[in-house]
Tab-separated table of C-alpha atoms and ligand atoms in Angstrom:
chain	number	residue	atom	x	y	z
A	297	UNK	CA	76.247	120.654	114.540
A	298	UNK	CA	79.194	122.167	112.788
A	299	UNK	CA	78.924	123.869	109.659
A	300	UNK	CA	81.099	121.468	107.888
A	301	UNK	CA	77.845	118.844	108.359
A	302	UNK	CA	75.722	120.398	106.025
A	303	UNK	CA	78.428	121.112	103.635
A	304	UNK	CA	78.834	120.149	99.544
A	305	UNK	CA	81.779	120.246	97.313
A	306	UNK	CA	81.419	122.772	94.415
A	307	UNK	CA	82.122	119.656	92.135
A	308	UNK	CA	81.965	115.865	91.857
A	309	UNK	CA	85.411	114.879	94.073
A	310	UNK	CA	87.064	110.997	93.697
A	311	UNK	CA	88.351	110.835	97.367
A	312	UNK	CA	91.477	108.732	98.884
A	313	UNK	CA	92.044	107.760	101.894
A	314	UNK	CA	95.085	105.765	102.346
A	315	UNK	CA	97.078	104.223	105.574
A	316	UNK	CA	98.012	101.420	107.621
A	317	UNK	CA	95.931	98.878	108.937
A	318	UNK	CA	93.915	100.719	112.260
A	319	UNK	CA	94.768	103.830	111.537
A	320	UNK	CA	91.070	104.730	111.398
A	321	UNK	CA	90.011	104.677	107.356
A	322	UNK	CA	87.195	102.603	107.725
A	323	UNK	CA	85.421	104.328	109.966
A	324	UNK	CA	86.575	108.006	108.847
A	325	UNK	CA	86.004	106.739	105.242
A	326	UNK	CA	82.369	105.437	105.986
A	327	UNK	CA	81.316	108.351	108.136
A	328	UNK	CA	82.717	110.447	105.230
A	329	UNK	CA	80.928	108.938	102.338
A	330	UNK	CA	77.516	109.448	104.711
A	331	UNK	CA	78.276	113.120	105.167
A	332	UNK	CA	78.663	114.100	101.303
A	333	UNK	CA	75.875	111.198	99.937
A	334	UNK	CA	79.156	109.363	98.401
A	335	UNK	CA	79.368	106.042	97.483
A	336	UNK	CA	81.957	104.336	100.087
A	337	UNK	CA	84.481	101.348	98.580
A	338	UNK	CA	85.991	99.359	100.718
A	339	UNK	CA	89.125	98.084	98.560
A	340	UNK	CA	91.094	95.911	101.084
A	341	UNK	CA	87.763	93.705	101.628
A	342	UNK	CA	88.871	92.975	97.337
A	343	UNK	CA	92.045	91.916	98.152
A	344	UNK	CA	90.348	89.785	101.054
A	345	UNK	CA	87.707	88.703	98.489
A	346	UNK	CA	90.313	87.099	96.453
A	347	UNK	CA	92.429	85.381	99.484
A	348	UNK	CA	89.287	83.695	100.858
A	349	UNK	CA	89.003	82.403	96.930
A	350	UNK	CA	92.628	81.409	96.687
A	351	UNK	CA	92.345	79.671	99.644
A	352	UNK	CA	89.400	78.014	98.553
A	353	UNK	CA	90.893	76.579	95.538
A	354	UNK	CA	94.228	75.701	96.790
A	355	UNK	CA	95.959	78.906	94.960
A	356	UNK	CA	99.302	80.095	96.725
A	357	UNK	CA	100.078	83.730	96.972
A	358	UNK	CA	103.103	83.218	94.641
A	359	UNK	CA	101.503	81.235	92.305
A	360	UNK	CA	101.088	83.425	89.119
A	361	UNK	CA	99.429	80.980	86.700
A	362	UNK	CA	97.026	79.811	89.449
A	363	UNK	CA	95.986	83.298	90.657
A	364	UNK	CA	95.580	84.368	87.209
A	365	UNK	CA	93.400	81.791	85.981
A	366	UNK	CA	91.479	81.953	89.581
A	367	UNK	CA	91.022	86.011	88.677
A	368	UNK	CA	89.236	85.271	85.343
A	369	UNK	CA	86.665	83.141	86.148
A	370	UNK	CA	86.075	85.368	89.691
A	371	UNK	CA	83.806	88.205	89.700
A	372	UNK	CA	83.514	90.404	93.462
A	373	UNK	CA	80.964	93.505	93.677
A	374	UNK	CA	79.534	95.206	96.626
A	375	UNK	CA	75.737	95.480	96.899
A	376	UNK	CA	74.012	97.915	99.251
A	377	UNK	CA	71.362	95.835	101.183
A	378	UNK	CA	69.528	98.217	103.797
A	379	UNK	CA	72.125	100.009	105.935
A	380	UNK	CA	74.720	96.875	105.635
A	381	UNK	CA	77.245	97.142	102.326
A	382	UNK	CA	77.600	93.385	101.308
A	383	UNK	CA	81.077	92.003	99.330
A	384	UNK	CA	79.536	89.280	97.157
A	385	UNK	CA	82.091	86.472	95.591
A	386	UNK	CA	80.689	85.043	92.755
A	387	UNK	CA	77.010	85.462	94.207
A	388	UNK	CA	77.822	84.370	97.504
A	389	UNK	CA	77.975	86.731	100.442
A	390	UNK	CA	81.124	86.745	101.629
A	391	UNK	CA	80.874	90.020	104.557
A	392	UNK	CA	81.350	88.442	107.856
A	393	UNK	CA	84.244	85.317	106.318
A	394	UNK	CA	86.776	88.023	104.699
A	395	UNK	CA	87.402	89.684	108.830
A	396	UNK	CA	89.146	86.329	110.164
A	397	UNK	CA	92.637	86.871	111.110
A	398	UNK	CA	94.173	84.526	108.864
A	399	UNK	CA	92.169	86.430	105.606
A	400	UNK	CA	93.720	89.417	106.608
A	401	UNK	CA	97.436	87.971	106.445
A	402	UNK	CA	96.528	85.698	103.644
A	403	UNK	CA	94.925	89.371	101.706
A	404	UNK	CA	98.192	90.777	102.546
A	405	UNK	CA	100.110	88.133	100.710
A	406	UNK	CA	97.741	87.754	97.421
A	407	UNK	CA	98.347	91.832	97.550
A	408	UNK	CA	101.864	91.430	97.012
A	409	UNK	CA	101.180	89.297	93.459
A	410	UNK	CA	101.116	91.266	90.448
A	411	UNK	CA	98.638	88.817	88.586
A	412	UNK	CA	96.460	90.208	91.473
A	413	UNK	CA	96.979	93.798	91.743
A	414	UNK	CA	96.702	94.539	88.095
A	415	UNK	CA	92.814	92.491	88.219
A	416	UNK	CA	92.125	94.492	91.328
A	417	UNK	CA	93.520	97.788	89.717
A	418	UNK	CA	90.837	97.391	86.502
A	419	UNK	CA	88.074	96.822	88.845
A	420	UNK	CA	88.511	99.974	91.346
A	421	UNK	CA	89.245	102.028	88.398
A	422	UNK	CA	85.751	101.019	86.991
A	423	UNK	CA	84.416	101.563	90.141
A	424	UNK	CA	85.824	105.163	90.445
A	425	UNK	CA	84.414	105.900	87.067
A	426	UNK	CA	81.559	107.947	88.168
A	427	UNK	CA	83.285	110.065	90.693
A	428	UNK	CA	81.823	111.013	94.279
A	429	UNK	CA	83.547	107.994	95.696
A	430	UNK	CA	85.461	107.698	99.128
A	431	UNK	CA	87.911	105.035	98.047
A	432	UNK	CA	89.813	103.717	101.215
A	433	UNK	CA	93.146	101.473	100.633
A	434	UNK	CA	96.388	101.284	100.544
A	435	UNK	CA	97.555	102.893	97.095
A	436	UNK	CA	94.550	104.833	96.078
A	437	UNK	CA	96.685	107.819	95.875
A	438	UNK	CA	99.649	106.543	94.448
A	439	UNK	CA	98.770	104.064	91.817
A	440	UNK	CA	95.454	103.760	91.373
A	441	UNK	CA	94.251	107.021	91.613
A	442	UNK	CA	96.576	109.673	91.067
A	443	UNK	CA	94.440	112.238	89.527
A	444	UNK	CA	92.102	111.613	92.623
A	445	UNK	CA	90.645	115.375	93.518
A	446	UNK	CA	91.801	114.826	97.203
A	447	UNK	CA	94.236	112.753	98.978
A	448	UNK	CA	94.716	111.557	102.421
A	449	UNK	CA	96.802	110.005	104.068
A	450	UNK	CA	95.710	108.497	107.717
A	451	UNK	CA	98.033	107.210	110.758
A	452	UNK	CA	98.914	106.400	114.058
A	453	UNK	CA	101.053	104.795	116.558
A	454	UNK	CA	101.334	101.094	116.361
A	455	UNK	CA	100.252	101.141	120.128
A	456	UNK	CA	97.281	103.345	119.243
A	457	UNK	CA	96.236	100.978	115.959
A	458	UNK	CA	96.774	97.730	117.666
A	459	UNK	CA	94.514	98.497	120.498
A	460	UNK	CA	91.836	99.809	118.094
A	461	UNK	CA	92.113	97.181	116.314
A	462	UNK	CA	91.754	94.165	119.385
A	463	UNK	CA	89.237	95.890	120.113
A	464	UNK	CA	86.741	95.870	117.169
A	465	UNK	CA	88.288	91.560	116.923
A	466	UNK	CA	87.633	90.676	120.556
A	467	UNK	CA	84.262	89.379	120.078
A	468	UNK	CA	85.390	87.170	117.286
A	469	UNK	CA	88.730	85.738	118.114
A	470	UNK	CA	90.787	84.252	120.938
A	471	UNK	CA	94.039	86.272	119.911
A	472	UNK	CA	95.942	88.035	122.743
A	473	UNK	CA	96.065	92.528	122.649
A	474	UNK	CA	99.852	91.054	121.824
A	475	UNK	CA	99.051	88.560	119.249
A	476	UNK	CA	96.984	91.541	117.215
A	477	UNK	CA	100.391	94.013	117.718
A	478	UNK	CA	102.424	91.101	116.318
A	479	UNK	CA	100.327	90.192	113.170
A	480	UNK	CA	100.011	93.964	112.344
A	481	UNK	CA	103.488	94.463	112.641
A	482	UNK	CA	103.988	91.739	110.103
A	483	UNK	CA	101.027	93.224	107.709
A	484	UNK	CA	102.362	96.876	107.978
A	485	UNK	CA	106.205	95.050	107.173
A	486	UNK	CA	104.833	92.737	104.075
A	487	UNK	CA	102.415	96.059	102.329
A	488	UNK	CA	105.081	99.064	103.069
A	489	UNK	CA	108.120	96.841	101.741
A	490	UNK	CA	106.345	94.820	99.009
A	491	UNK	CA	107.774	95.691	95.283
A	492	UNK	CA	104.468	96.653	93.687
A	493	UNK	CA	102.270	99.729	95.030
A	494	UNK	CA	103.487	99.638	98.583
A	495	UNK	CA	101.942	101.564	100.981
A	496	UNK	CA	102.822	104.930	101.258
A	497	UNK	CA	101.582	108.871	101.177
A	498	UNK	CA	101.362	110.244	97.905
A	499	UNK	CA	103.511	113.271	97.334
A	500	UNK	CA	100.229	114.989	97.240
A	501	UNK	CA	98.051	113.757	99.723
A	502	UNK	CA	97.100	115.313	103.425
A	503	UNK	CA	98.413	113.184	106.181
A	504	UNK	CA	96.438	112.815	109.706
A	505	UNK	CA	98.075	111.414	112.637
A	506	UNK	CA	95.103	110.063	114.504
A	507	UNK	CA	96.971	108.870	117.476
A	508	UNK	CA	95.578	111.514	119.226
A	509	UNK	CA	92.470	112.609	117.589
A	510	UNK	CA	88.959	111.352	118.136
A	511	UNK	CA	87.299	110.323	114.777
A	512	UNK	CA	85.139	112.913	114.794
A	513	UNK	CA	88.245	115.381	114.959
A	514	UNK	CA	89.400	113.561	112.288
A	515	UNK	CA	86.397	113.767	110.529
A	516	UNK	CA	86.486	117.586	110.929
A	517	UNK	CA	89.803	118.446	109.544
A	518	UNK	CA	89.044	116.047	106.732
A	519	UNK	CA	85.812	118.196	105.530
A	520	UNK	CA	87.473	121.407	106.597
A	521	UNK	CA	90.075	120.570	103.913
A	522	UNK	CA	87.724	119.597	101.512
A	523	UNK	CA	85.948	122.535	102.280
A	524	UNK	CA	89.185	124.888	101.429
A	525	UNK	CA	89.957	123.243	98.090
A	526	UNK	CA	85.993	123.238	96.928
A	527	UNK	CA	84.052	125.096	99.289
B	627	LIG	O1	92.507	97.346	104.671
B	627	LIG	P1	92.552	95.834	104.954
B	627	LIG	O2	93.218	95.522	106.254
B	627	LIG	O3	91.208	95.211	104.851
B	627	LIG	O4	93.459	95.231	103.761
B	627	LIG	C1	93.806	93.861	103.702
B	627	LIG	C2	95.123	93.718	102.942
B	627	LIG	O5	94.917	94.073	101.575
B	627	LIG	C3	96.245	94.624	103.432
B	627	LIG	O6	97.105	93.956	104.337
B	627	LIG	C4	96.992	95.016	102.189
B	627	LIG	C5	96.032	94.779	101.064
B	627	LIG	N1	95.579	96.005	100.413
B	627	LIG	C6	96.367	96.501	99.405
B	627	LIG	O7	97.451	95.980	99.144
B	627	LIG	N2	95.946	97.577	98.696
B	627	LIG	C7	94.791	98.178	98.988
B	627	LIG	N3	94.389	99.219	98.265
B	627	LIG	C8	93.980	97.690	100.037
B	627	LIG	C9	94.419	96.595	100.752
């Protein structure tokens, strides 16, 4: 065990960890959150949240009036049950329904409506309000937190992300290795080119290429930098 595993901050720390679809957040974000007793948000599964709803109740992405309507009368919280972290729509447990293929292009669509982003900006700012968070996403460092205590920024090759990604999908879906490049290709076009909050590093935040890098080397030079800044 290295030393970093029984380490703590010398202060409450609001966390980002920002990057592309596959890059590795979730699962550096999670493992994260374990290691410092955080509390781990998930804040792509909101913008899922709301696509599965739009879709639901006919909504477009584009359609302003609709979504904004749709976002007052919706309310989406996590709740820890056992090990297993549980995205509930009003009340109903919506976990396993936001992962489907077509919720993650529809998610990046509703992301690209303002009527949507400023709803979901409120909420994760609440939800940051207590600190010793691990917030993973897309714009945590730029827009929605940028006072965050620590910033990173996680990525890889397309090659690398796409085959990570087929591979935690394969049990679920009958898309192609190709078919999984070609709609993350599209997702990484439609969130780094979108007007509002696209994705991108903050000036200020640490960026990991985990092309390369197991996650627990990732892991490791994420805690050895926190350990530097408030060891
Ligand atoms: O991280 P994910 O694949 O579950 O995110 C689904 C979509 O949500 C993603 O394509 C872009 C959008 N998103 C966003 O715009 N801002 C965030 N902070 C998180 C996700």
């Amino acid at each position: 065990m290295s030393d970093n595993q029984s380490f703590f901050p010398s202060q409450p720390l609001l966390i980002t960890v920002d990057g592309p679809a596959g890059a590795g957040k979730t699962s550096v974000s999670k493992i994260l959150a374990q290691r410092l007793s955080y509390t781990y948000v998930d804040t792509g599964a909101l913008y899922r949240g709301v696509a599965i709803g739009a879709k639901r109740a006919g909504i477009q992405a584009d359609d302003d009036a609709g979504l904004a309507g749709f976002c007052k009368k919706l309310h989406l919280c996590f709740e820890q049950k056992a090990d297993k972290t549980l995205l509930l729509m009003n009340g109903e447990d919506i976990t396993s329904k936001i992962r489907e293929p077509e919720i993650s292009m529809l998610a990046s669509a509703v992301s690209a409506n303002p009527v949507v982003r400023k709803f979901l900006l409120n909420l994760q700012k609440k939800m940051g309000e207590k600190k010793e968070t691990v917030f993973e996403g897309r714009d945590m460092g730029t827009v929605v937190f940028p006072d965050a205590d620590i910033k990173f920024f996680l990525d890889a090759s397309i090659e690398t992300r796409a085959a990570r990604r087929y591979e935690e999908l394969k049990e679920q879906t009958c898309q192609s290795p190709a078919d999984v490049k070609t709609d993350m290709k599209r997702r990484d076009t439609n969130d780094s080119t979108r007007d509002l909050a696209p994705l991108k590093p903050a000036d200020d935040s640490i960026l990991i290429n985990s092309t390369h890098l197991s996650l627990e080397a990732v892991i490791e030079k994420i805690m050895e930098c926190i350990k530097t800044a408030f060891g």
